[in-house]
mmCIF file of C-alpha atoms and ligand atoms in Angstrom:
data_model
loop_
_atom_site.group_PDB
_atom_site.id
_atom_site.type_symbol
_atom_site.label_atom_id
_atom_site.label_comp_id
_atom_site.label_asym_id
_atom_site.label_seq_id
_atom_site.Cartn_x
_atom_site.Cartn_y
_atom_site.Cartn_z
ATOM 1 C CA MET A 18 12.799 4.612 -23.965
ATOM 2 C CA SER A 19 13.554 6.007 -20.535
ATOM 3 C CA LEU A 20 12.424 5.970 -16.939
ATOM 4 C CA GLU A 21 9.904 8.781 -16.495
ATOM 5 C CA ALA A 22 7.670 7.922 -13.540
ATOM 6 C CA LEU A 23 7.441 6.093 -10.242
ATOM 7 C CA ILE A 24 4.102 4.721 -9.030
ATOM 8 C CA PHE A 25 3.773 3.867 -5.348
ATOM 9 C CA ASP A 26 1.453 1.595 -3.425
ATOM 10 C CA VAL A 27 0.635 3.020 0.022
ATOM 11 C CA ASP A 28 -0.212 0.509 2.759
ATOM 12 C CA GLY A 29 2.796 -1.558 3.688
ATOM 13 C CA THR A 30 4.972 0.158 1.068
ATOM 14 C CA LEU A 31 5.178 3.789 2.153
ATOM 15 C CA ALA A 32 4.554 2.955 5.820
ATOM 16 C CA ASN A 33 3.553 0.082 8.063
ATOM 17 C CA THR A 34 0.020 1.399 8.103
ATOM 18 C CA GLU A 35 -1.595 -2.036 8.147
ATOM 19 C CA ARG A 36 -0.237 -3.043 11.556
ATOM 20 C CA ASP A 37 0.062 0.374 13.197
ATOM 21 C CA GLY A 38 -2.860 2.152 11.544
ATOM 22 C CA HIS A 39 -5.604 0.061 9.955
ATOM 23 C CA LEU A 40 -5.555 -2.837 12.438
ATOM 24 C CA VAL A 41 -5.615 -0.460 15.400
ATOM 25 C CA ALA A 42 -8.434 1.571 13.832
ATOM 26 C CA PHE A 43 -10.542 -1.506 13.048
ATOM 27 C CA ASN A 44 -10.313 -2.713 16.652
ATOM 28 C CA LEU A 45 -11.074 0.736 18.100
ATOM 29 C CA ALA A 46 -14.115 1.035 15.809
ATOM 30 C CA PHE A 47 -15.424 -2.386 16.865
ATOM 31 C CA LYS A 48 -15.034 -1.402 20.515
ATOM 32 C CA GLU A 49 -16.696 1.978 20.098
ATOM 33 C CA LEU A 50 -19.679 0.273 18.455
ATOM 34 C CA GLY A 51 -19.999 -2.234 21.284
ATOM 35 C CA LEU A 52 -18.958 -5.195 19.147
ATOM 36 C CA ASP A 53 -16.935 -7.883 20.895
ATOM 37 C CA TRP A 54 -14.772 -8.505 17.823
ATOM 38 C CA VAL A 55 -11.032 -8.283 18.445
ATOM 39 C CA TRP A 56 -8.643 -8.819 15.542
ATOM 40 C CA SER A 57 -5.238 -10.098 16.621
ATOM 41 C CA ASN A 58 -2.112 -9.373 14.599
ATOM 42 C CA GLU A 59 -2.116 -13.010 13.525
ATOM 43 C CA LEU A 60 -5.741 -12.941 12.367
ATOM 44 C CA TYR A 61 -5.188 -9.635 10.571
ATOM 45 C CA HIS A 62 -2.287 -11.216 8.688
ATOM 46 C CA GLU A 63 -4.788 -13.692 7.240
ATOM 47 C CA LEU A 64 -7.511 -11.129 6.641
ATOM 48 C CA LEU A 65 -5.071 -9.087 4.552
ATOM 49 C CA ASP A 66 -5.561 -11.618 1.752
ATOM 50 C CA VAL A 67 -8.654 -9.560 1.011
ATOM 51 C CA THR A 68 -8.063 -5.951 -0.046
ATOM 52 C CA GLY A 69 -10.494 -3.183 0.879
ATOM 53 C CA GLY A 70 -11.651 -2.609 4.447
ATOM 54 C CA GLN A 71 -15.340 -3.331 3.885
ATOM 55 C CA LEU A 72 -14.655 -6.529 1.979
ATOM 56 C CA ARG A 73 -12.208 -7.515 4.716
ATOM 57 C CA ILE A 74 -14.890 -7.133 7.407
ATOM 58 C CA LYS A 75 -17.293 -9.264 5.362
ATOM 59 C CA TYR A 76 -14.615 -11.885 4.813
ATOM 60 C CA TYR A 77 -13.997 -11.968 8.566
ATOM 61 C CA LEU A 78 -17.695 -12.504 9.285
ATOM 62 C CA LYS A 79 -17.992 -15.252 6.708
ATOM 63 C CA LYS A 80 -14.894 -17.117 7.781
ATOM 64 C CA TYR A 81 -14.423 -16.407 11.503
ATOM 65 C CA ASN A 82 -17.685 -15.100 12.956
ATOM 66 C CA LEU A 83 -20.532 -17.029 11.386
ATOM 67 C CA GLU A 84 -22.858 -16.588 14.338
ATOM 68 C CA PHE A 85 -23.066 -12.823 13.719
ATOM 69 C CA THR A 86 -26.071 -11.782 11.644
ATOM 70 C CA HIS A 87 -27.522 -8.424 10.660
ATOM 71 C CA ASP A 88 -30.627 -7.456 8.661
ATOM 72 C CA ASP A 89 -28.779 -4.900 6.588
ATOM 73 C CA LEU A 90 -25.227 -6.124 6.496
ATOM 74 C CA ASP A 91 -24.013 -3.856 3.671
ATOM 75 C CA ASN A 92 -25.029 -0.677 5.468
ATOM 76 C CA PHE A 93 -23.842 -1.958 8.811
ATOM 77 C CA VAL A 94 -20.408 -2.792 7.426
ATOM 78 C CA ALA A 95 -20.282 0.571 5.657
ATOM 79 C CA SER A 96 -20.977 2.334 8.966
ATOM 80 C CA ILE A 97 -18.283 0.383 10.806
ATOM 81 C CA HIS A 98 -15.886 1.226 8.013
ATOM 82 C CA ALA A 99 -16.760 4.935 8.079
ATOM 83 C CA LEU A 100 -15.961 5.053 11.798
ATOM 84 C CA LYS A 101 -12.758 3.069 11.226
ATOM 85 C CA THR A 102 -11.676 5.624 8.587
ATOM 86 C CA LYS A 103 -12.348 8.486 11.025
ATOM 87 C CA ILE A 104 -10.240 6.775 13.674
ATOM 88 C CA TYR A 105 -7.480 5.995 11.164
ATOM 89 C CA VAL A 106 -7.256 9.665 10.168
ATOM 90 C CA ARG A 107 -7.033 10.632 13.845
ATOM 91 C CA LEU A 108 -4.205 8.140 14.355
ATOM 92 C CA MET A 109 -2.341 9.683 11.423
ATOM 93 C CA GLU A 110 -2.852 13.157 12.895
ATOM 94 C CA GLU A 111 -1.333 11.874 16.130
ATOM 95 C CA GLY A 112 1.716 10.724 14.128
ATOM 96 C CA ALA A 113 1.123 7.037 14.865
ATOM 97 C CA VAL A 114 2.855 5.770 11.722
ATOM 98 C CA PRO A 115 6.155 7.056 10.304
ATOM 99 C CA LEU A 116 7.209 6.492 6.697
ATOM 100 C CA ARG A 117 9.393 3.461 6.038
ATOM 101 C CA PRO A 118 13.176 3.917 5.622
ATOM 102 C CA GLY A 119 14.193 5.688 2.436
ATOM 103 C CA VAL A 120 10.703 6.724 1.326
ATOM 104 C CA GLU A 121 11.007 10.460 1.954
ATOM 105 C CA ARG A 122 14.554 10.544 0.603
ATOM 106 C CA LEU A 123 13.546 8.735 -2.589
ATOM 107 C CA PHE A 124 10.618 11.119 -3.143
ATOM 108 C CA ASP A 125 13.045 14.065 -2.826
ATOM 109 C CA GLU A 126 15.654 12.557 -5.126
ATOM 110 C CA ALA A 127 13.081 11.525 -7.716
ATOM 111 C CA ARG A 128 11.569 15.003 -7.783
ATOM 112 C CA THR A 129 15.014 16.571 -8.146
ATOM 113 C CA ALA A 130 15.703 14.207 -11.042
ATOM 114 C CA GLY A 131 12.443 15.273 -12.700
ATOM 115 C CA LEU A 132 10.689 11.918 -12.361
ATOM 116 C CA ARG A 133 6.904 11.990 -12.223
ATOM 117 C CA LEU A 134 5.278 10.538 -9.090
ATOM 118 C CA ALA A 135 1.924 8.841 -8.612
ATOM 119 C CA ILE A 136 0.033 6.648 -6.170
ATOM 120 C CA ALA A 137 -1.978 3.476 -6.846
ATOM 121 C CA THR A 138 -3.670 2.052 -3.771
ATOM 122 C CA THR A 139 -6.838 0.255 -2.763
ATOM 123 C CA THR A 140 -7.284 2.209 0.456
ATOM 124 C CA THR A 141 -9.786 5.035 0.997
ATOM 125 C CA PRO A 142 -8.524 8.381 -0.438
ATOM 126 C CA THR A 143 -8.869 10.201 2.910
ATOM 127 C CA ASN A 144 -6.400 7.729 4.380
ATOM 128 C CA VAL A 145 -3.774 8.533 1.744
ATOM 129 C CA ASP A 146 -4.177 12.263 2.314
ATOM 130 C CA ALA A 147 -3.876 11.782 6.078
ATOM 131 C CA LEU A 148 -0.698 9.706 5.832
ATOM 132 C CA ILE A 149 1.039 12.023 3.351
ATOM 133 C CA ALA A 150 -0.063 15.269 5.017
ATOM 134 C CA ASN A 151 0.953 14.132 8.499
ATOM 135 C CA THR A 152 4.335 12.668 7.539
ATOM 136 C CA LEU A 153 5.510 15.009 4.768
ATOM 137 C CA GLY A 154 3.243 18.032 5.131
ATOM 138 C CA ARG A 155 0.102 18.989 3.238
ATOM 139 C CA ASP A 156 2.105 20.485 0.327
ATOM 140 C CA ALA A 157 3.512 17.036 -0.381
ATOM 141 C CA LEU A 158 0.139 15.966 -1.776
ATOM 142 C CA ASP A 159 1.027 18.092 -4.799
ATOM 143 C CA TRP A 160 4.136 16.011 -5.437
ATOM 144 C CA PHE A 161 1.863 13.314 -6.860
ATOM 145 C CA GLU A 162 0.555 13.968 -10.309
ATOM 146 C CA VAL A 163 -2.152 11.338 -9.848
ATOM 147 C CA ILE A 164 -3.462 9.742 -6.663
ATOM 148 C CA GLY A 165 -5.459 6.644 -7.542
ATOM 149 C CA ALA A 166 -7.264 5.272 -4.509
ATOM 150 C CA GLY A 167 -9.619 2.335 -4.051
ATOM 151 C CA ASN A 168 -12.956 3.823 -4.885
ATOM 152 C CA VAL A 169 -12.173 5.100 -8.378
ATOM 153 C CA VAL A 170 -12.274 1.608 -9.882
ATOM 154 C CA PRO A 171 -14.817 -1.164 -9.295
ATOM 155 C CA LYS A 172 -12.279 -3.935 -8.753
ATOM 156 C CA LEU A 173 -9.578 -3.651 -6.103
ATOM 157 C CA LYS A 174 -6.120 -5.242 -6.199
ATOM 158 C CA PRO A 175 -5.147 -7.927 -7.218
ATOM 159 C CA ALA A 176 -7.123 -6.712 -10.252
ATOM 160 C CA GLY A 177 -4.988 -4.380 -12.347
ATOM 161 C CA ASP A 178 -7.710 -1.721 -12.624
ATOM 162 C CA ILE A 179 -6.143 0.840 -10.307
ATOM 163 C CA TYR A 180 -2.777 0.733 -12.109
ATOM 164 C CA HIS A 181 -4.493 0.920 -15.516
ATOM 165 C CA TRP A 182 -6.484 3.899 -14.234
ATOM 166 C CA VAL A 183 -3.372 5.715 -12.972
ATOM 167 C CA LEU A 184 -1.447 5.071 -16.206
ATOM 168 C CA GLU A 185 -4.345 6.381 -18.244
ATOM 169 C CA LYS A 186 -4.644 9.518 -16.100
ATOM 170 C CA MET A 187 -0.899 10.126 -16.450
ATOM 171 C CA ASN A 188 -1.087 9.403 -20.163
ATOM 172 C CA ILE A 189 2.075 7.329 -19.869
ATOM 173 C CA ALA A 190 3.096 3.871 -21.062
ATOM 174 C CA PRO A 191 3.930 1.238 -18.427
ATOM 175 C CA LYS A 192 7.338 0.719 -20.011
ATOM 176 C CA ASN A 193 8.326 4.209 -18.848
ATOM 177 C CA CYS A 194 7.464 3.522 -15.192
ATOM 178 C CA ILE A 195 8.497 1.520 -12.152
ATOM 179 C CA ALA A 196 5.952 0.416 -9.525
ATOM 180 C CA PHE A 197 6.662 -0.018 -5.813
ATOM 181 C CA GLU A 198 4.721 -2.669 -3.909
ATOM 182 C CA ASP A 199 4.880 -4.738 -0.735
ATOM 183 C CA SER A 200 2.399 -7.562 -1.317
ATOM 184 C CA HIS A 201 1.430 -10.409 -3.623
ATOM 185 C CA ASN A 202 -1.909 -8.773 -4.436
ATOM 186 C CA GLY A 203 -0.026 -5.576 -5.218
ATOM 187 C CA ILE A 204 2.456 -7.065 -7.655
ATOM 188 C CA VAL A 205 -0.255 -9.085 -9.408
ATOM 189 C CA SER A 206 -2.136 -5.821 -9.918
ATOM 190 C CA ALA A 207 0.924 -3.922 -11.197
ATOM 191 C CA THR A 208 1.969 -6.780 -13.467
ATOM 192 C CA ASP A 209 -1.518 -6.897 -14.987
ATOM 193 C CA ALA A 210 -0.837 -3.333 -16.113
ATOM 194 C CA ASN A 211 2.539 -4.422 -17.569
ATOM 195 C CA LEU A 212 4.542 -2.583 -14.936
ATOM 196 C CA LYS A 213 7.880 -3.739 -13.603
ATOM 197 C CA THR A 214 7.901 -3.757 -9.822
ATOM 198 C CA LEU A 215 10.339 -3.224 -6.978
ATOM 199 C CA ILE A 216 9.229 -4.964 -3.785
ATOM 200 C CA THR A 217 9.932 -3.933 -0.210
ATOM 201 C CA VAL A 218 8.496 -6.570 2.113
ATOM 202 C CA ASN A 219 7.172 -6.184 5.640
ATOM 203 C CA GLU A 220 6.241 -8.598 8.420
ATOM 204 C CA TYR A 221 2.937 -9.490 6.756
ATOM 205 C CA THR A 222 4.311 -10.001 3.268
ATOM 206 C CA GLN A 223 7.802 -11.478 3.683
ATOM 207 C CA SER A 224 6.515 -14.965 2.822
ATOM 208 C CA HIS A 225 4.506 -13.831 -0.244
ATOM 209 C CA GLN A 226 5.223 -14.959 -3.811
ATOM 210 C CA PHE A 227 6.731 -12.232 -5.975
ATOM 211 C CA ASP A 228 7.441 -14.044 -9.222
ATOM 212 C CA ASP A 229 7.574 -10.961 -11.409
ATOM 213 C CA ALA A 230 9.571 -8.664 -9.131
ATOM 214 C CA MET A 231 12.699 -6.944 -10.454
ATOM 215 C CA VAL A 232 14.124 -7.116 -6.964
ATOM 216 C CA ILE A 233 12.868 -7.937 -3.456
ATOM 217 C CA LEU A 234 14.321 -5.824 -0.617
ATOM 218 C CA ASN A 235 13.644 -5.502 3.100
ATOM 219 C CA ASN A 236 13.242 -1.740 2.608
ATOM 220 C CA LEU A 237 14.544 1.076 0.391
ATOM 221 C CA GLY A 238 17.527 1.666 2.654
ATOM 222 C CA GLU A 239 19.440 4.814 3.464
ATOM 223 C CA ALA A 240 23.077 5.821 2.848
ATOM 224 C CA ASP A 241 23.947 4.842 6.414
ATOM 225 C CA LYS A 242 21.456 1.925 6.623
ATOM 226 C CA PRO A 243 21.828 -0.359 3.597
ATOM 227 C CA PHE A 244 18.951 -2.463 2.366
ATOM 228 C CA THR A 245 19.076 -6.245 2.546
ATOM 229 C CA MET A 246 18.511 -7.880 -0.808
ATOM 230 C CA ILE A 247 16.169 -10.844 -0.468
ATOM 231 C CA GLU A 248 16.129 -11.679 -4.161
ATOM 232 C CA GLY A 249 17.691 -9.968 -7.138
ATOM 233 C CA ASP A 250 20.882 -9.459 -9.125
ATOM 234 C CA SER A 251 23.911 -8.257 -7.248
ATOM 235 C CA THR A 252 24.560 -4.542 -7.426
ATOM 236 C CA ASN A 253 26.910 -1.933 -6.011
ATOM 237 C CA ALA A 254 23.888 -0.007 -4.750
ATOM 238 C CA THR A 255 23.295 -0.153 -1.019
ATOM 239 C CA TYR A 256 20.120 1.924 -0.987
ATOM 240 C CA VAL A 257 17.460 2.676 -3.582
ATOM 241 C CA ASN A 258 18.217 5.956 -5.324
ATOM 242 C CA VAL A 259 17.538 7.209 -8.847
ATOM 243 C CA ASP A 260 20.786 5.688 -10.158
ATOM 244 C CA TYR A 261 19.812 2.263 -8.868
ATOM 245 C CA LEU A 262 16.329 2.616 -10.354
ATOM 246 C CA LYS A 263 17.944 3.451 -13.713
ATOM 247 C CA GLU A 264 20.150 0.380 -13.357
ATOM 248 C CA LEU A 265 17.062 -1.804 -12.739
ATOM 249 C CA TYR A 266 15.198 -0.062 -15.528
ATOM 250 C CA ALA A 267 17.979 -0.757 -18.049
ATOM 251 C CA LYS A 268 17.963 -4.408 -17.057
ATOM 252 C CA TYR A 269 14.234 -5.146 -16.812
ATOM 253 C CA CYS A 270 12.124 -2.527 -18.560
HETATM 254 C C1 XBP B 3 -4.511 -1.612 1.197
HETATM 255 C C2 XBP B 3 -5.804 -2.240 1.455
HETATM 256 C C3 XBP B 3 -6.776 -1.469 2.216
HETATM 257 C C4 XBP B 3 -6.332 -1.177 3.621
HETATM 258 C C5 XBP B 3 -7.456 -0.638 4.442
HETATM 259 O O1 XBP B 3 -3.979 -2.034 -0.013
HETATM 260 O O2 XBP B 3 -6.085 -3.336 1.038
HETATM 261 O O3 XBP B 3 -7.979 -2.196 2.275
HETATM 262 O O4 XBP B 3 -5.898 -2.372 4.234
HETATM 263 O O5 XBP B 3 -7.975 0.497 3.873
HETATM 264 P P1 XBP B 3 -2.738 -1.263 -0.699
HETATM 265 P P2 XBP B 3 -9.545 0.698 3.729
HETATM 266 O O6 XBP B 3 -1.511 -1.836 -0.072
HETATM 267 O O7 XBP B 3 -2.891 -1.641 -2.122
HETATM 268 O O8 XBP B 3 -2.866 0.201 -0.492
HETATM 269 O O9 XBP B 3 -10.146 0.258 5.021
HETATM 270 O O10 XBP B 3 -9.714 2.156 3.465
HETATM 271 O O11 XBP B 3 -9.976 -0.167 2.589
HETATM 272 MG MG1 MG B 4 0.326 -2.613 0.024
#
């Protein structure tokens, strides 16, 4: 048994795309469509309980904007979401959201070590392409053997479907992989697929429950910028590299 693959969530894990990308794009789309809806950072924090942009809009209407009605809500929400995706891609092209500390380095080190890489996210595929291409270059899309994005499975996270789908496409057993997540919904999804998970929290998820995490960190860290361990066994590692992943793997997988 050995560590063969790393599977990454996207939003909140690779980059702070929720706050600096999705939230901004939602609000710009509402404005462009003449809607007077404005999502604050605080409200968005709550709305993030629901994964998937279209479901999130519907959740908002049901919980916070009951007076709004529309004859064809499904299509209306789909059209708002299509515009939001267009705006999100533009934001990525403008370089609005950098990768989180250690992400690019870990991709490089993992590839050098021959580990297989994949993505399991509930966001729209175009958004993943835009983030990767505009932070790492278009060629970097080929670093990922499988990119599983929201629309390939009927049920989004916290359901485990997307991780099951990615594992099946990779033809790999969960015991040979480590997943990287930032949220409660994310780890529930990964755990459903029997994956062990490393968590890096962000401002939206630092108070989440992560019962099954191998370790909870503030970020992946860099050689000159150590991570802060929020929960986990003590280690000599100060940033997440392949050696540290092997150490975690030996202990938990
Ligand atoms: C991300 C999501 C997505 C994004 C918005 O989850 O839940 O809904 O917030 O993207 P993950 P869309 O961290 O698992 O990637 O609007 O394209 O759904
Ligand atoms: Mg996430």
